[in-house]
Coordinates of C-alpha atoms in Angstrom, one line a residue:
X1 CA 122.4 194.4 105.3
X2 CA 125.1 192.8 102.9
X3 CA 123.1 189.1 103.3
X4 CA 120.3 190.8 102.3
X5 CA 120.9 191.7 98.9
X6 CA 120.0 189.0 96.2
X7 CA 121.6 188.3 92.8
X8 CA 119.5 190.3 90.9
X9 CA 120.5 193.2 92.6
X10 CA 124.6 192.3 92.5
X11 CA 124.0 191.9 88.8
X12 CA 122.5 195.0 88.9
X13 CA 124.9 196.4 90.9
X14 CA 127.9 195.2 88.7
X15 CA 126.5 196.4 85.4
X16 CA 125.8 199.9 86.7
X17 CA 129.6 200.1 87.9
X18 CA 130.8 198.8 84.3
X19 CA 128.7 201.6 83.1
X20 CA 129.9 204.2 85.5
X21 CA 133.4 203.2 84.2
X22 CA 132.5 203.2 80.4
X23 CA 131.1 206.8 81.0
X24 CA 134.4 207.6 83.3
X25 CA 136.8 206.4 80.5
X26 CA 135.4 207.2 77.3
X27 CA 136.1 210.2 75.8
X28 CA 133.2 210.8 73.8
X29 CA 130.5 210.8 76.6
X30 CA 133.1 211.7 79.4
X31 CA 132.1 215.4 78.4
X32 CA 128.4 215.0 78.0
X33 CA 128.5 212.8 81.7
X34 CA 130.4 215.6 83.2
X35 CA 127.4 218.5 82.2
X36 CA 125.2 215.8 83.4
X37 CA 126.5 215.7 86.1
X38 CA 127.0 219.8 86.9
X39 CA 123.5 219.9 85.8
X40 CA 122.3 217.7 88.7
X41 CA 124.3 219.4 91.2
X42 CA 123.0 222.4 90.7
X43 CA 122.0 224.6 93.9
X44 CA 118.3 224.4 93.0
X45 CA 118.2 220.6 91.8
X46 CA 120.7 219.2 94.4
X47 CA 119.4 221.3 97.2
X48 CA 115.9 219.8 96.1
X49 CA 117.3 216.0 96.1
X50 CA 118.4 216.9 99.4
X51 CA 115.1 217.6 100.6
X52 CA 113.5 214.9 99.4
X53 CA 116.5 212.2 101.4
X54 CA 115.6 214.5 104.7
X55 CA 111.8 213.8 104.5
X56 CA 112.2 209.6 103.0
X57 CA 114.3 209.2 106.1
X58 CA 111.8 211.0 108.3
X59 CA 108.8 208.8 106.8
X60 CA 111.4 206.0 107.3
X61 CA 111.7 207.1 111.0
X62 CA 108.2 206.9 111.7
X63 CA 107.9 203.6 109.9
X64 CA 110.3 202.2 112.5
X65 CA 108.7 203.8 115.4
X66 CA 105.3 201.7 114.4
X67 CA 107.5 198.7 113.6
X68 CA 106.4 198.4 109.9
X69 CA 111.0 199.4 108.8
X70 CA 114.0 197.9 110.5
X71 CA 117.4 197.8 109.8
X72 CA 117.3 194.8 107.3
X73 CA 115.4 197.2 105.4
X74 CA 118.0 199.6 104.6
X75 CA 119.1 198.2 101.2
X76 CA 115.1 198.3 99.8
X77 CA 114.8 201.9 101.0
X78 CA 118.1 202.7 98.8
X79 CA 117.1 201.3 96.2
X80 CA 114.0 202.5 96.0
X81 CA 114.8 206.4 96.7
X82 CA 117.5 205.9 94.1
X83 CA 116.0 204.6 91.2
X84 CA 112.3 204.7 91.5
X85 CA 112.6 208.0 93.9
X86 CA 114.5 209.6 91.3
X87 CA 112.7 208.7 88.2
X88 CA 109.5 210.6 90.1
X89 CA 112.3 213.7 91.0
X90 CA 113.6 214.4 87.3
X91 CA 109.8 213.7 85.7
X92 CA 108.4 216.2 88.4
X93 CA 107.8 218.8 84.8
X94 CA 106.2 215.7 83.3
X95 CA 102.7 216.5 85.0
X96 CA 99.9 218.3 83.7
X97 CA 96.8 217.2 85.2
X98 CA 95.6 215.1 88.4
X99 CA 96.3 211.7 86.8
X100 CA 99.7 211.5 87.3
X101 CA 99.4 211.4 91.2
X102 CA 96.6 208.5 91.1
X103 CA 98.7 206.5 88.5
X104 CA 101.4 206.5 91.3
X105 CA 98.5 205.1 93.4
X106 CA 97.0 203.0 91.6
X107 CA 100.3 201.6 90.2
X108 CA 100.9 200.6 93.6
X109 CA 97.8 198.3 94.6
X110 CA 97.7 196.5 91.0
X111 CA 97.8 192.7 91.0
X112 CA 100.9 193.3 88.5
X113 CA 103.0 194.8 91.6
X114 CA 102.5 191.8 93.5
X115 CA 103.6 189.5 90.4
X116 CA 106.8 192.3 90.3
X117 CA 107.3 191.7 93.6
X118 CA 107.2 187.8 94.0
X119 CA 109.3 187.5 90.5
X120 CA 112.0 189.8 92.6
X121 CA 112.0 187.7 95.7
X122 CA 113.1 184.0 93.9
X123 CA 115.9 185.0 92.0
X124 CA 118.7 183.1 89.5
X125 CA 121.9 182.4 90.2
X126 CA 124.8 185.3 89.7
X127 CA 126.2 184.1 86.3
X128 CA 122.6 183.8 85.3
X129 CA 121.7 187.2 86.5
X130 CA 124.8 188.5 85.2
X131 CA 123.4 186.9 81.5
X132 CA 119.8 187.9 81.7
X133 CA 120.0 191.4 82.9
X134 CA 122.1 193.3 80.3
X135 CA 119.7 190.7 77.4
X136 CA 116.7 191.6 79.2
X137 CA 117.3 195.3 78.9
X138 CA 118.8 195.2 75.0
X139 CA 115.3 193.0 74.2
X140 CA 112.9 195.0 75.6
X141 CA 115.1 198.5 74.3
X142 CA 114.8 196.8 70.9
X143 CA 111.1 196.2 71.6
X144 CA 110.2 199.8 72.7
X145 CA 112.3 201.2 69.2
X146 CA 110.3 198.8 67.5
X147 CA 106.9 199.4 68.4
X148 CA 107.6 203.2 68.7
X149 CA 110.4 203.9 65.9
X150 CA 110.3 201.7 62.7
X151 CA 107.6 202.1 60.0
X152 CA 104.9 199.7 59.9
X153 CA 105.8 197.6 56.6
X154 CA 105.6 193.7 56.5
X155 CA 109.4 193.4 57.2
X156 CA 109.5 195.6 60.5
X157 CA 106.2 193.9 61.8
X158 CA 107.6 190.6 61.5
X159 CA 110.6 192.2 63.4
X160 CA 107.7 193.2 66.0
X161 CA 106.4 190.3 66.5
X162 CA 109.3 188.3 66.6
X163 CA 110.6 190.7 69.5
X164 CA 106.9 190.1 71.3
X165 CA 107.0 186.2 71.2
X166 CA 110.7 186.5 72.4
X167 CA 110.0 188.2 75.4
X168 CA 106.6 186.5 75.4
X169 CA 108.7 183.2 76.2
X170 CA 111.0 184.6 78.7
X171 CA 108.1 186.2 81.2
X172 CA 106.2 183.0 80.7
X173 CA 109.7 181.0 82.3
X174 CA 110.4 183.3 85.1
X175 CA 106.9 183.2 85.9
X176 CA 106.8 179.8 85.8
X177 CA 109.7 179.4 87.9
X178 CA 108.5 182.1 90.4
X179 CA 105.2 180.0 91.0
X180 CA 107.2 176.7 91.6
X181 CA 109.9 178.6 94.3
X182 CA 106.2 179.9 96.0
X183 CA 104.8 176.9 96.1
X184 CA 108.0 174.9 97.5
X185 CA 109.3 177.5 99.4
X186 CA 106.3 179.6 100.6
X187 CA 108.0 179.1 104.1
X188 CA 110.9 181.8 103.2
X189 CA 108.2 184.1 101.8
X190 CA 105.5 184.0 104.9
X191 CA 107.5 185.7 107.3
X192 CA 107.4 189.3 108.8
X193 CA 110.8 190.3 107.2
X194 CA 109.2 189.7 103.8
X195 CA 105.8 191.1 104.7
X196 CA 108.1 194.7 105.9
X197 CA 109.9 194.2 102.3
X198 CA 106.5 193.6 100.5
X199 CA 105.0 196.9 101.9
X200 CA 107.7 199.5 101.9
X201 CA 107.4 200.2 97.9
X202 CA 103.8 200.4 98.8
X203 CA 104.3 202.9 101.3
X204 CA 107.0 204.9 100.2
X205 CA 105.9 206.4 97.1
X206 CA 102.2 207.4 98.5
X207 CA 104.1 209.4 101.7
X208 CA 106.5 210.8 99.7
X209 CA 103.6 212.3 97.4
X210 CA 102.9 215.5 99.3
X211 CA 107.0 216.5 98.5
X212 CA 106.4 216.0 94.9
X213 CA 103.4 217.2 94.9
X214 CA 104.7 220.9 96.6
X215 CA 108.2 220.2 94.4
X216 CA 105.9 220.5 91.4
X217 CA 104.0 223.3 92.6
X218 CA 107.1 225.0 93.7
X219 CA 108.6 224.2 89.9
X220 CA 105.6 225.5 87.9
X221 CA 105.8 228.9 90.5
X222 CA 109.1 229.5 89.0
X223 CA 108.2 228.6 85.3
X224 CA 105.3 231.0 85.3
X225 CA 107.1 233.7 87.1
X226 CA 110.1 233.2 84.2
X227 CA 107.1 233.4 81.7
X228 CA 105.7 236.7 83.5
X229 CA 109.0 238.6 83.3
X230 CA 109.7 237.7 79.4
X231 CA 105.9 238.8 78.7
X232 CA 106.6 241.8 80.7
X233 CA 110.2 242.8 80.1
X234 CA 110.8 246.6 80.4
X235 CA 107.4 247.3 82.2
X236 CA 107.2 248.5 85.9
X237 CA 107.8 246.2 88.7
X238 CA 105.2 247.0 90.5
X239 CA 102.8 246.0 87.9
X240 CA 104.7 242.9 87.8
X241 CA 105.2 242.1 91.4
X242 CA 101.7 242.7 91.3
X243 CA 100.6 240.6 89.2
X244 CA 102.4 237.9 90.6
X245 CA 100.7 238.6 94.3
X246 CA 98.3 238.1 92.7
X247 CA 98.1 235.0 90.6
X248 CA 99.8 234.1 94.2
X249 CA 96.5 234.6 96.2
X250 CA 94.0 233.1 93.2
X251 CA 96.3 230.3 92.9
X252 CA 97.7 229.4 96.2
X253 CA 98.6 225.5 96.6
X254 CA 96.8 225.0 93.8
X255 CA 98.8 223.3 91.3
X256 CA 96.3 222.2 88.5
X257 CA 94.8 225.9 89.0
X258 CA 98.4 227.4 88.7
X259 CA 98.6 225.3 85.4
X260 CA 95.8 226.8 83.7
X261 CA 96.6 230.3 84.6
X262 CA 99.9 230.0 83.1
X263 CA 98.6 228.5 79.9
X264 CA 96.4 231.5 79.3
X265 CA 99.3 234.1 80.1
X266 CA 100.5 234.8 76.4
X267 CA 96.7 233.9 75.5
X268 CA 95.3 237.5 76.3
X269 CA 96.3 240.7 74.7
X270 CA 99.5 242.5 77.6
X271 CA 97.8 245.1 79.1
X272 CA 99.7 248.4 80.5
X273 CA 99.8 249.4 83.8
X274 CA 96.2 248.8 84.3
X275 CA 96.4 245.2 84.4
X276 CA 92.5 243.9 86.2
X277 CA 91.3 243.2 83.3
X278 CA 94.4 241.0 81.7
X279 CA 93.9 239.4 85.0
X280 CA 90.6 238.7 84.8
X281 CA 91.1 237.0 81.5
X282 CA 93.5 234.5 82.4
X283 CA 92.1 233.5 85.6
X284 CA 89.3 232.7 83.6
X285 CA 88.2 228.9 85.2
X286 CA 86.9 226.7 82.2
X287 CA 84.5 224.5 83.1
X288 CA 85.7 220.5 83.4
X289 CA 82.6 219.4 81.5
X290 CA 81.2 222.0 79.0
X291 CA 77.5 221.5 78.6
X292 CA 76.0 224.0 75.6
X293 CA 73.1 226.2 75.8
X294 CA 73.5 227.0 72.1
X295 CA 73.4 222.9 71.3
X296 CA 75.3 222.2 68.3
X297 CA 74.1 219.7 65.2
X298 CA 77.5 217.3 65.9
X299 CA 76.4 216.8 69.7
X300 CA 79.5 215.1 70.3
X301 CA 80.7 219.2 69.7
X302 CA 78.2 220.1 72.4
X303 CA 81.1 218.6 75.1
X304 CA 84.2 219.5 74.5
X305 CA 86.1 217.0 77.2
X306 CA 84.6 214.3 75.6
X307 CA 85.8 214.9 72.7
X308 CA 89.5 216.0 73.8
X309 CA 89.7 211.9 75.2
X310 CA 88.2 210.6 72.7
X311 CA 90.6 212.4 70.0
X312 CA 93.7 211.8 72.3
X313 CA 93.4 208.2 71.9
X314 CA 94.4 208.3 68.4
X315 CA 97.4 207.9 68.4
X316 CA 99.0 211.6 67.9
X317 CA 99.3 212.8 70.9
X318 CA 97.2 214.5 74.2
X319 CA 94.8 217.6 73.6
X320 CA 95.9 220.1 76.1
X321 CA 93.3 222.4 78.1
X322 CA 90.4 224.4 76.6
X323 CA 92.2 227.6 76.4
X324 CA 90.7 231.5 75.8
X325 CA 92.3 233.4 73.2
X326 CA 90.2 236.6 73.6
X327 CA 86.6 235.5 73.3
X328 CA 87.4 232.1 71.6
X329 CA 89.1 228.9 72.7
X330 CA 90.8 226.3 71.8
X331 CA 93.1 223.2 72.1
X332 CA 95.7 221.9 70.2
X333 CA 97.5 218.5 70.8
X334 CA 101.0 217.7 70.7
X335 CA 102.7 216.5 67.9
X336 CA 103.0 213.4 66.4
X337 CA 106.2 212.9 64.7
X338 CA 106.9 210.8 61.3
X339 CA 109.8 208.5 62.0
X340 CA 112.7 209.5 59.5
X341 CA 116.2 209.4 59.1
X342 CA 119.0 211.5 61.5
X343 CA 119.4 215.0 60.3
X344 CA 116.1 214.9 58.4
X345 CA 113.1 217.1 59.3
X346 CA 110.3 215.2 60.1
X347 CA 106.7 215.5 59.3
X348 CA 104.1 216.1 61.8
X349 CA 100.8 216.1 62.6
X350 CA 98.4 217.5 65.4
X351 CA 94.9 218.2 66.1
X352 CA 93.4 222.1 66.7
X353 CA 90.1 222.2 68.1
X354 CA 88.3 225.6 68.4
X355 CA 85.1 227.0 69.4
X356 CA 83.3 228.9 72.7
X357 CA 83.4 228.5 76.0
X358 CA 80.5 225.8 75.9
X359 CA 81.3 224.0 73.1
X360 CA 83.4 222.8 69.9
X361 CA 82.7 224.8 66.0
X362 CA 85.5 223.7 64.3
X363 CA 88.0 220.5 65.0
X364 CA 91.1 220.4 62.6
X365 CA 93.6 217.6 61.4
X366 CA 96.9 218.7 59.9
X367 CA 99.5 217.4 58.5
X368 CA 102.9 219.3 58.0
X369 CA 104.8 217.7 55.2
X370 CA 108.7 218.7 55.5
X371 CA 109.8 215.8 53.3
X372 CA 108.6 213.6 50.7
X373 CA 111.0 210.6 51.3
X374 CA 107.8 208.3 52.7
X375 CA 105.1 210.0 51.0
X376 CA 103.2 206.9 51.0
X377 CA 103.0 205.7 54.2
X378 CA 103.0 209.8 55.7
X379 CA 99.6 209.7 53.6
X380 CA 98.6 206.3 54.9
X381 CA 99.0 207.8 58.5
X382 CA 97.1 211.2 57.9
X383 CA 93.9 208.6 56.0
X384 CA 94.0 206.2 59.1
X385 CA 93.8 209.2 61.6
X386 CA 91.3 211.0 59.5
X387 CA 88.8 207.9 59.7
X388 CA 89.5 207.3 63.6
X389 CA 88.6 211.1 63.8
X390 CA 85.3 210.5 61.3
X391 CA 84.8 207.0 64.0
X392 CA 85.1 209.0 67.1
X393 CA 82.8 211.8 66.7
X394 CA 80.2 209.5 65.2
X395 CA 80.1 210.9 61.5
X396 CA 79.9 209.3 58.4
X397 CA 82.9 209.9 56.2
X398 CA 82.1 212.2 53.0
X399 CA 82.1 210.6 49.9
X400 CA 85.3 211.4 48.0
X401 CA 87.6 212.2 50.8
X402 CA 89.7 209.3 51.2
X403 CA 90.0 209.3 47.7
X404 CA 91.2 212.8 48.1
X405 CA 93.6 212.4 50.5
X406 CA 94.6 209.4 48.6
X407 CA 95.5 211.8 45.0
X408 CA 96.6 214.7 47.3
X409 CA 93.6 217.1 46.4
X410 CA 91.7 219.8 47.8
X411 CA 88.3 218.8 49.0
X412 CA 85.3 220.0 50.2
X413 CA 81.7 218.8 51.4
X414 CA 78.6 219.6 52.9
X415 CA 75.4 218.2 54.4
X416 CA 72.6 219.7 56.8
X417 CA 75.0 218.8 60.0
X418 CA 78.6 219.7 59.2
X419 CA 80.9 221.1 56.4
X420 CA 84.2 218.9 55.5
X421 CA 87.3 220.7 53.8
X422 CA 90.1 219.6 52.6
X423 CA 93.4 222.1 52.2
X424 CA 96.7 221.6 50.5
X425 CA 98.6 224.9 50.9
X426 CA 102.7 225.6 50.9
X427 CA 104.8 227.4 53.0
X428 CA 108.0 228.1 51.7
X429 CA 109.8 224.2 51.4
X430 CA 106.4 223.0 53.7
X431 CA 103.4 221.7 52.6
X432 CA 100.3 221.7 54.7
X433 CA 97.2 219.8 55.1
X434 CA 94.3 221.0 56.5
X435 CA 91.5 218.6 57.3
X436 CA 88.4 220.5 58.9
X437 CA 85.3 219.4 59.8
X438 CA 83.3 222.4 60.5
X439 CA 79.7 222.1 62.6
X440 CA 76.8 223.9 61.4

């Protein structure tokens, strides 16, 4: 097994040790390691990493008993269960709708993996490994605070895209030298040893997708049972244990149904003991696609999916479910945080969208000022967002209300379509701005 691993991975291997040491010895992390640490041991979490070594080993059981693993391949399935196997564990709260599990399928039959793969298989030598590793991670760290963290003026985007052509240069040479070492050495790669190596990150993370699939399900169980006993502190138990029978039985191994239910729990008014008709309410199923009866005059409005993917490619953040709060609904996106400096409140920004079952009235843009330090570009942001809202929904932009936005004035507009408002309204030290665009 030794022979088998490559330089790559013993430059791997020996950086993750020098960090394990650095985290050992320093004093200022040693504490923060050690919760860490307590935290992943916990009954519940280790008991669950448990689970999932048990049923790897018995997919990698059957694997062998079709001849598809053997022994050489005990290093890969180590390395893959502990990184790439544990990345999927502690992300297992990261999923909210069916995507996830076909990006882990479809992440796994992409051209890309087979580039991964074959980049993998030729490596450097050690001191070279030992070089580009710890640079390689630093560059593309850099590159990801970059794109992600620093303000978009002329100075950081020369930053950007000196980072990009850096990293730009380096794939280029590795690929190059990975398509020389196929080409003059396809001999090493064409044999049933490599083809075993090639498949088993294939396989391995589709088998292992019914545990996290029922690990997730099992996880948002115990969130929305937490949820039920705040909501429902000090009331009988019965009506409780009731009412989780039966979200239970409407629910079952439903995960994405289970998901919905628990985002309309604090929706609808808490009920006494009677509780059939809180029930009723958030089991409510909202269609996928919303088609209107009433039709709209925006008929992008007339669809409110569409218009949830269209508005979460902007650039704030996703629109979560359309959500009944009593006889309305509505979605709101997660925030989109200015960058700014440590120990200094932010300013954010977020979409609400609101409207019936069947369709969208009213689709809001705000802005939550908390600081004035980068009023400029903070207003630059909430104008380019605004336009890619106008741009997605197929409206024209009202005369006047960049300029608006622009002086930091109310606005408001109308036509034989939609209404267009613009709000600027403070809360003690915050200052709000409302952008609606309102269908007739």
């Amino acid at each position: 097994m030794l022979d088998n691993i490559s330089t790559r991975e013993i430059a791997l291997l020996c950086w993750l040790s020098i960090l394990l040491l650095y985290l050992i010895f320093n004093k200022s992390v040693k504490q923060s390691s050690i919760k860490v640490l307590k935290a992943f041991f916990a009954k519940k979490l280790f008991t669950a990493f448990i689970i999932l070594i048990l049923y790897t080993s018995g997919i990698i059981y059957i694997l062998y008993k079709i001849g598809i693993w053997d022994y050489t391949l005990i290093k890969d399935s180590c390395f893959w269960l502990f990184f790439s196997g544990l990345i999927l564990f502690v992300n297992i709260k990261q999923i909210e709708d069916a995507s996830y599990f076909k990006r882990i399928i479809l992440n796994n039959v992409k051209a890309i993996v087979i580039i991964e793969y074959l980049v993998n298989f030729y490596t450097f030598n050690l001191i070279l490994e030992l070089i580009f590793l710890p640079l390689f991670t630093f560059l593309i760290a850099l590159q990801c605070y970059a794109n992600n963290s620093l303000e978009p003026t002329p100075t950081n985007i020369k930053v950007r895209t000196f980072l990009n052509t850096i990293l730009s240069i380096f794939g280029i040479s590795i690929l190059g030298f990975t398509i020389y070492k196929t080409i003059t050495e396809y001999d090493v790669l064409l044999t049933m040893g490599s083809l075993k190596s090639f498949l088993l990150p294939f396989l391995l993370p589709i088998f292992t997708l019914p545990y996290f699939y029922f690990l997730a399900l099992y996880a948002e169980y115990e969130s929305t049972f937490i949820t039920i006993n705040q909501f429902f502190k000090g009331r009988d138990r019965k009506v409780i244990r009731l009412l989780k029978w039966r979200i239970i039985f409407l629910a079952n191994v439903r995960f994405f149904r289970l998901k919905e239910i628990e985002n309309n729990l604090g929706l609808a008014p808490c009920p006494g003991n009677d509780i059939k008709d809180y029930i009723k309410k958030i089991t409510t199923t909202i269609p996928k696609t919303a088609s209107s009866k009433s039709k709209i005059k925006i008929e992008l409005f007339n669809h409110a999916d569409k218009v949830k993917n269209a508005l979460s490619q902007n650039g704030i953040g996703k629109l979560g479910k359309w959500s009944i709060y009593e006889e309305d609904f509505f979605s709101v996106s997660t925030y989109y945080l200015y960058p700014t400096e440590v120990g200094v409140i932010p300013n954010t920004m977020m979409y609400n969208l609101c409207g019936k079952i069947d369709h969208i009235e009213k689709i809001e843009l705000i802005l939550n000022l908390n600081n004035f330090a980068n009023i400029e570009t903070t207003k630059n942001k909430f104008r380019e967002i605004a336009e890619l809202t106008f741009s997605c929904l197929l409206l024209n932009i009202p005369k006047g209300l960049i300029q608006a936005i622009i002086d930091g004035k109310n606005f408001e507009d109308a036509n034989n379509i939609f209404i267009t408002t613009l709000k600027m309204e403070k809360y003690a030290t915050m200052y709000t701005w409302t952008l609606g665009i309102i269908t007739k």
